XYZ file of C-alpha atoms in Angstrom:
459
model
C -95.944 4.818 59.157
C -97.722 2.597 56.659
C -96.489 -0.890 55.787
C -95.896 0.136 52.342
C -93.652 3.056 53.342
C -91.903 0.869 55.830
C -91.276 -1.681 53.125
C -89.989 1.016 50.809
C -87.811 2.276 53.511
C -86.334 -1.122 54.168
C -86.107 -1.731 50.502
C -84.324 1.545 49.963
C -82.106 0.867 52.891
C -81.446 -2.567 51.604
C -80.600 -1.170 48.162
C -78.247 1.434 49.551
C -76.593 -1.151 51.709
C -76.041 -3.477 48.759
C -74.591 -0.688 46.631
C -72.233 0.323 49.328
C -71.138 -3.242 49.936
C -70.499 -3.856 46.207
C -68.424 -0.650 45.958
C -66.444 -1.605 48.954
C -65.717 -5.062 47.635
C -64.579 -3.735 44.311
C -62.278 -1.218 45.944
C -60.882 -3.824 48.181
C -60.113 -6.145 45.215
C -58.495 -3.316 43.215
C -56.424 -2.307 46.236
C -55.381 -5.919 46.654
C -54.325 -6.231 43.018
C -52.485 -2.893 43.154
C -50.671 -4.004 46.250
C -49.638 -7.228 44.497
C -48.245 -5.309 41.472
C -46.149 -2.804 43.369
C -43.474 -5.228 44.504
C -43.216 -6.691 41.037
C -42.721 -3.259 39.536
C -40.096 -2.351 42.138
C -38.322 -5.655 41.504
C -38.377 -4.997 37.734
C -36.955 -1.477 38.234
C -34.197 -2.858 40.470
C -33.350 -5.526 37.941
C -33.096 -2.919 35.171
C -30.840 -0.744 37.397
C -28.729 -3.765 38.209
C -28.342 -4.597 34.548
C -27.362 -0.996 33.715
C -24.894 -0.964 36.604
C -23.351 -4.266 35.510
C -23.081 -2.962 31.932
C -21.342 0.220 33.019
C -18.996 -1.726 35.296
C -18.150 -4.137 32.470
C -17.307 -1.225 30.198
C -15.133 0.423 32.889
C -13.342 -2.829 33.746
C -12.748 -3.563 30.052
C -11.407 -0.003 29.548
C -9.208 -0.248 32.571
C -7.891 -3.684 31.500
C -7.189 -2.303 28.024
C -5.372 0.743 29.531
C -3.280 -1.476 31.833
C -2.447 -3.879 29.005
C -1.322 -0.961 26.789
C 1.154 0.375 29.289
C 2.680 -2.858 30.670
C 5.567 -4.262 28.631
C 6.259 -7.982 28.271
C 8.972 -7.614 30.921
C 6.360 -5.951 33.187
C 3.930 -8.777 32.705
C 6.677 -11.180 33.703
C 7.435 -9.165 36.781
C 3.729 -8.941 37.745
C 3.401 -12.745 37.318
C 6.484 -13.291 39.453
C 5.025 -11.009 42.166
C 1.732 -12.865 42.275
C 3.476 -16.297 42.470
C 5.916 -15.139 45.096
C 3.186 -13.737 47.347
C 0.970 -16.752 46.874
C 3.799 -19.170 47.782
C 5.087 -17.032 50.577
C 1.773 -16.467 52.370
C 0.195 -19.727 51.316
C 3.021 -21.995 52.370
C 4.505 -19.738 54.981
C 7.833 -19.199 53.229
C 9.059 -15.814 54.351
C 11.696 -15.606 51.667
C 9.072 -15.794 48.905
C 6.857 -13.322 50.782
C 9.733 -10.844 51.078
C 10.565 -11.213 47.417
C 6.952 -10.703 46.452
C 6.654 -7.554 48.530
C 9.898 -6.208 47.027
C 8.610 -6.874 43.513
C 5.268 -5.218 44.335
C 7.068 -2.184 45.676
C 9.204 -2.069 42.520
C 6.101 -2.203 40.289
C 4.381 0.589 42.173
C 7.547 2.707 42.098
C 7.946 2.147 38.362
C 4.315 2.971 37.697
C 4.832 6.429 39.105
C 6.930 7.291 36.010
C 3.678 7.220 33.993
C 2.171 10.049 35.963
C 2.128 13.509 34.323
C 0.872 15.243 31.278
C 3.095 16.001 28.325
C 2.323 19.324 26.600
C 3.849 19.375 23.257
C 3.447 20.972 19.827
C 5.185 18.694 17.382
C 5.681 19.032 13.610
C 7.328 16.474 11.341
C 8.968 17.924 8.288
C 10.441 15.855 5.398
C 11.333 18.409 2.676
C 12.420 15.728 0.153
C 10.108 12.717 -0.254
C 11.811 11.202 -3.349
C 15.398 10.136 -3.612
C 17.626 7.564 -5.339
C 19.299 4.547 -3.830
C 22.456 5.618 -2.052
C 21.321 9.252 -1.496
C 19.875 9.625 2.026
C 17.609 12.510 2.876
C 17.067 14.532 6.010
C 13.967 15.136 8.109
C 13.168 17.516 10.967
C 11.157 17.470 14.135
C 10.095 20.848 15.252
C 9.191 20.745 18.951
C 7.534 23.407 21.088
C 6.941 22.630 24.826
C 4.258 24.555 26.658
C 5.534 23.486 30.063
C 8.305 25.189 31.979
C 9.224 22.281 34.150
C 11.509 19.433 33.104
C 9.520 16.604 31.444
C 10.357 13.930 34.002
C 10.421 10.441 32.551
C 9.396 11.464 28.952
C 11.376 11.046 25.779
C 10.638 11.671 22.120
C 10.998 9.143 19.251
C 10.445 9.251 15.513
C 9.661 6.037 13.612
C 11.828 5.468 10.553
C 10.864 2.206 8.836
C 11.113 -0.496 11.367
C 13.357 1.415 13.826
C 12.607 4.124 16.266
C 15.129 7.004 16.458
C 15.354 9.071 19.665
C 15.059 12.818 19.321
C 16.860 15.108 21.771
C 15.049 18.188 22.987
C 15.238 20.871 25.697
C 12.616 21.406 28.297
C 10.621 24.606 28.220
C 11.816 25.892 24.880
C 11.207 25.257 21.199
C 13.831 23.240 19.392
C 14.464 21.711 15.949
C 16.163 18.373 15.599
C 17.297 16.804 12.301
C 17.496 13.107 11.644
C 18.754 11.037 8.717
C 16.524 8.861 6.515
C 18.661 6.066 5.012
C 18.333 5.164 1.322
C 20.423 1.973 1.262
C 17.880 -0.030 -0.818
C 15.047 0.729 -3.237
C 11.630 0.851 -1.657
C 9.256 3.009 0.323
C 10.354 4.160 3.811
C 7.551 5.232 6.111
C 8.663 8.071 8.354
C 6.651 8.801 11.465
C 4.715 9.104 13.537
C 6.507 11.160 16.172
C 5.623 9.867 19.621
C 6.321 10.736 23.204
C 7.288 7.871 25.477
C 6.849 7.814 29.269
C 8.336 4.850 31.067
C 10.522 3.660 33.893
C 14.235 2.967 33.573
C 13.677 -0.800 34.005
C 11.246 -1.028 31.031
C 8.322 -2.397 33.073
C 5.877 0.239 31.907
C 5.621 2.333 28.738
C 2.983 4.822 27.618
C 3.076 6.236 24.093
C 1.340 9.341 22.675
C 1.308 9.903 18.949
C 1.692 13.508 17.629
C 2.028 13.382 13.865
C 1.006 11.441 10.795
C 3.292 9.393 8.651
C 5.213 10.512 5.496
C 6.214 8.072 2.743
C 9.667 8.570 1.236
C 10.133 6.874 -2.156
C 13.581 5.499 -2.843
C 13.819 5.230 -6.612
C 15.902 2.637 -8.420
C 19.295 3.716 -9.752
C 19.114 4.661 -13.447
C 21.560 5.619 -16.163
C 21.239 8.026 -19.058
C 20.974 5.898 -22.204
C 21.122 7.248 -25.808
C 17.845 8.079 -27.500
C 15.875 5.041 -28.428
C 14.999 6.477 -31.871
C 18.166 5.071 -33.396
C 17.343 2.782 -36.383
C 13.831 4.361 -36.914
C 12.788 6.864 -39.564
C 10.864 9.354 -37.420
C 8.512 12.116 -38.534
C 5.603 14.040 -37.110
C 3.150 11.282 -37.693
C 5.126 8.290 -36.396
C 7.804 5.784 -37.369
C 7.905 3.904 -40.667
C 7.869 0.130 -40.762
C 8.694 -2.468 -43.353
C 5.049 -3.137 -44.031
C 3.784 -1.680 -47.350
C 0.422 -0.019 -47.776
C -1.527 1.835 -50.488
C -2.381 4.792 -48.316
C 0.017 6.549 -45.964
C 2.471 9.436 -45.949
C 5.859 7.769 -46.157
C 6.522 7.221 -49.903
C 8.232 3.965 -50.919
C 8.061 3.363 -54.652
C 5.916 3.355 -57.778
C 4.110 0.303 -59.122
C 1.549 -0.584 -61.748
C -2.044 0.217 -61.119
C -4.213 -2.643 -59.789
C -8.022 -2.853 -59.630
C -9.147 -1.377 -56.387
C -6.323 1.115 -55.943
C -7.234 4.603 -54.862
C -7.115 6.894 -57.992
C -5.957 9.771 -55.832
C -2.526 8.070 -55.651
C -2.069 7.793 -59.425
C 1.293 9.285 -60.464
C 0.268 11.096 -63.646
C 3.795 12.046 -64.817
C 4.904 8.400 -64.798
C 1.658 7.320 -66.360
C 2.158 9.827 -69.207
C 5.765 8.733 -69.686
C 5.107 4.992 -69.702
C 1.627 4.960 -71.007
C 0.431 2.686 -68.169
C -1.397 3.759 -64.971
C 1.178 4.004 -62.190
C 0.362 4.540 -58.504
C 2.368 5.446 -55.452
C 3.127 2.794 -52.817
C 3.813 3.800 -49.156
C 5.466 2.371 -46.086
C 3.105 1.942 -43.192
C 3.887 4.386 -40.380
C 2.797 4.133 -36.783
C 3.708 5.877 -33.578
C 6.683 4.229 -31.816
C 5.468 2.108 -28.939
C 7.972 0.635 -26.441
C 6.919 -2.266 -24.231
C 9.035 -3.279 -21.206
C 8.083 -6.553 -19.544
C 9.545 -8.276 -16.486
C 8.351 -10.759 -13.922
C 8.311 -10.692 -10.102
C 8.483 -14.470 -9.602
C 11.409 -15.967 -7.739
C 12.258 -18.016 -10.897
C 12.876 -14.974 -13.048
C 15.928 -13.699 -11.191
C 18.640 -15.510 -9.249
C 18.782 -13.384 -6.078
C 18.111 -9.759 -5.204
C 21.172 -8.403 -6.979
C 19.874 -9.560 -10.435
C 16.418 -8.294 -9.597
C 17.643 -4.816 -8.621
C 19.755 -4.693 -11.765
C 16.701 -5.585 -13.859
C 14.529 -2.949 -12.176
C 17.244 -0.325 -12.825
C 17.543 -1.312 -16.489
C 13.771 -1.243 -16.989
C 13.537 2.189 -15.279
C 16.356 3.577 -17.421
C 14.777 2.459 -20.722
C 11.310 3.722 -19.722
C 12.635 7.103 -18.686
C 14.519 7.469 -21.940
C 11.439 6.446 -23.971
C 9.303 8.944 -22.133
C 11.868 11.699 -22.774
C 11.829 10.758 -26.518
C 8.052 11.222 -26.549
C 7.270 7.573 -27.235
C 4.300 5.627 -26.021
C 5.550 3.395 -23.158
C 3.968 0.386 -21.539
C 5.621 -1.269 -18.520
C 4.069 -4.686 -17.807
C 4.921 -6.884 -14.866
C 3.353 -9.720 -12.769
C -0.048 -9.178 -11.265
C -0.514 -10.204 -7.650
C -1.186 -13.882 -7.827
C 0.140 -17.032 -6.168
C -0.356 -20.792 -6.307
C -3.491 -21.842 -8.099
C -4.446 -18.213 -8.774
C -1.968 -18.092 -11.671
C -4.239 -20.061 -13.930
C -6.947 -17.402 -13.621
C -4.684 -14.441 -14.520
C -5.975 -12.632 -17.635
C -4.133 -9.274 -17.654
C -0.682 -8.087 -16.592
C -0.052 -5.412 -14.024
C 0.679 -2.198 -15.897
C 2.962 0.273 -14.135
C 1.849 3.907 -14.595
C 3.779 5.780 -17.196
C 2.114 9.149 -16.774
C 5.376 10.934 -16.128
C 8.799 10.052 -14.906
C 7.981 10.626 -11.220
C 4.900 8.482 -11.233
C 6.762 5.694 -13.034
C 9.661 5.611 -10.593
C 7.282 5.788 -7.630
C 5.511 2.650 -8.678
C 8.768 0.841 -9.486
C 9.930 1.555 -5.934
C 7.029 -0.519 -4.528
C 7.795 -3.759 -6.414
C 9.295 -6.766 -4.585
C 10.743 -9.938 -5.905
C 8.651 -12.949 -5.001
C 5.424 -10.904 -4.519
C 3.849 -12.845 -7.382
C 4.104 -16.328 -8.826
C 3.495 -15.119 -12.345
C 6.763 -15.419 -14.309
C 8.022 -13.565 -17.343
C 6.722 -16.218 -19.766
C 3.099 -15.533 -18.787
C 3.665 -11.756 -18.482
C 5.029 -11.677 -22.124
C 1.972 -13.542 -23.418
C -0.405 -11.288 -21.452
C 1.444 -8.190 -22.712
C 1.275 -9.415 -26.277
C -2.500 -9.883 -25.942
C -3.086 -6.685 -24.010
C -0.825 -4.167 -25.801
C -1.425 -3.370 -29.421
C 0.814 -1.489 -31.857
C 4.075 -2.366 -30.114
C 7.203 -1.545 -32.169
C 9.961 -2.458 -29.703
C 9.758 -4.923 -26.796
C 12.241 -5.424 -23.965
C 12.070 -8.654 -21.973
C 13.966 -8.040 -18.708
C 15.086 -11.163 -16.789
C 17.878 -12.622 -14.806
C 20.280 -15.481 -15.652
C 17.718 -18.279 -14.916
C 15.763 -18.394 -18.230
C 17.329 -20.354 -21.047
C 17.816 -19.211 -24.633
C 14.972 -21.511 -25.692
C 12.685 -19.798 -23.179
C 13.659 -16.369 -24.494
C 13.045 -17.395 -28.126
C 9.658 -18.909 -27.198
C 8.602 -15.726 -25.376
C 9.665 -13.493 -28.203
C 7.505 -15.427 -30.707
C 4.389 -14.365 -28.804
C 4.642 -10.892 -30.285
C 3.473 -10.088 -33.851
C 5.825 -10.160 -36.858
C 7.653 -6.916 -37.425
C 8.034 -6.232 -33.676
C 11.648 -5.905 -32.529
C 12.206 -8.028 -29.395
C 15.240 -7.557 -27.257
C 16.023 -9.739 -24.154
C 17.966 -8.004 -21.320
C 19.700 -10.703 -19.292
C 20.833 -9.232 -15.975
C 23.802 -11.080 -14.509
C 25.909 -9.008 -12.116
C 29.662 -8.796 -12.762
C 29.361 -10.725 -16.037
C 30.975 -9.518 -19.242
C 28.460 -7.417 -21.280
C 27.572 -8.734 -24.756
C 25.088 -8.393 -27.631
C 24.034 -11.458 -29.671
C 21.552 -12.137 -32.376
C 19.476 -15.279 -32.620
C 17.257 -14.845 -35.614
C 14.841 -11.979 -34.880
C 15.731 -11.974 -31.174
C 18.480 -9.771 -29.742
C 20.030 -10.794 -26.424
C 21.892 -8.252 -24.330
C 23.876 -9.364 -21.324
C 24.273 -6.710 -18.587
C 26.869 -7.103 -15.822
C 26.466 -3.556 -14.511
C 23.879 -0.912 -15.109
C 26.369 1.241 -17.020
C 26.580 -1.524 -19.599
C 23.087 -0.514 -20.749
C 24.467 2.819 -22.084
C 27.102 1.079 -24.226
C 24.480 -1.479 -25.526
C 22.172 1.245 -26.722
C 25.051 3.160 -28.320
C 25.776 0.008 -30.202
C 22.427 -0.037 -31.860
C 20.108 -2.151 -29.711
C 17.069 -0.256 -30.771
């Protein structure tokens, strides 16, 4: 072997050995870094799993707490607190009496909770055939119940909510039944009927579990009204409208003849009178417009002295509006917008009650409450005068609190030629009709007095 070849051999060996060593070092370093990362990755995965587990447990605990809170009554919470205190004092201080009392309360809680066990299989229908009535005329509703179970419904009862009270409904187990209940109509308003619910609970009232089965139904209790005479008395009515005292040169209601003036329409020259007198003579007309009734009242506490005056005023306003709708007149019912305190200064328009039919009108009047607004009749009358145009007859409905000066001031806010009548509602007072200039003041002691006032020529 030559030196050169030996050197090449050693060199090649040396080269191969260096390559192998470098590769081994690199692999060892990579293995070392991979080994260092595996525990970190495992720790990260465990932390993520722990966070997910804690999130699920928090949701379950919250749901359980909400469920427990929904079935425990205030009396049950008191009993549970007494149990905890008695057990803590009994076992903490060694008082056997407290420990015995705590164990007895705990046993009572567990026994009462057993009444919540069970599934109620019901098919329930709530039927209210009549959803509109008048004060003093109660209506009847029905609960149609079908039970899918054949065993007695242990610990369960049925209730229907009527306004603020819950009325129990009797039923038989394992068979369909229909139970009627009475919906009172003692006062004007809206009575919410329903929902129908099943109630499971213990006799002591520690636990209660409700299940709702139906939606709610609103029953409108309309204000009492009276049939008043037609409001067309005192007006000359025709197909185009009602005549007024205002004269015009172009209309359909003939008034008189007068001499021709520059600018008059030549179509209205009366040629027979012109030929007879030798001077141009034209027809003069009375301005006609469609009759428009405005009824205004306030919801402020200062407008009526007590609920009796307010209910009498609502009944009077409803009676006039219904009569005007029946006569085919345009009707506007204006009342206080929802505002209180400093908001009154920013009020720009009154609240207009819908007059698109008798039923819609009475429905909205059923929802009004005295004191729900601080806007009084004085501001309502001004807003109505600005908002409503073409009014021919205005009724200002109020109680006995406004003075005569107030009523006169409010009536002057309407244009000249508009008939303004103030209806002063004062229960059990003698009815009367007085005139103070252009203002008519009608005193109502009872709702029936409105009929006599209209017959006497209010409108």
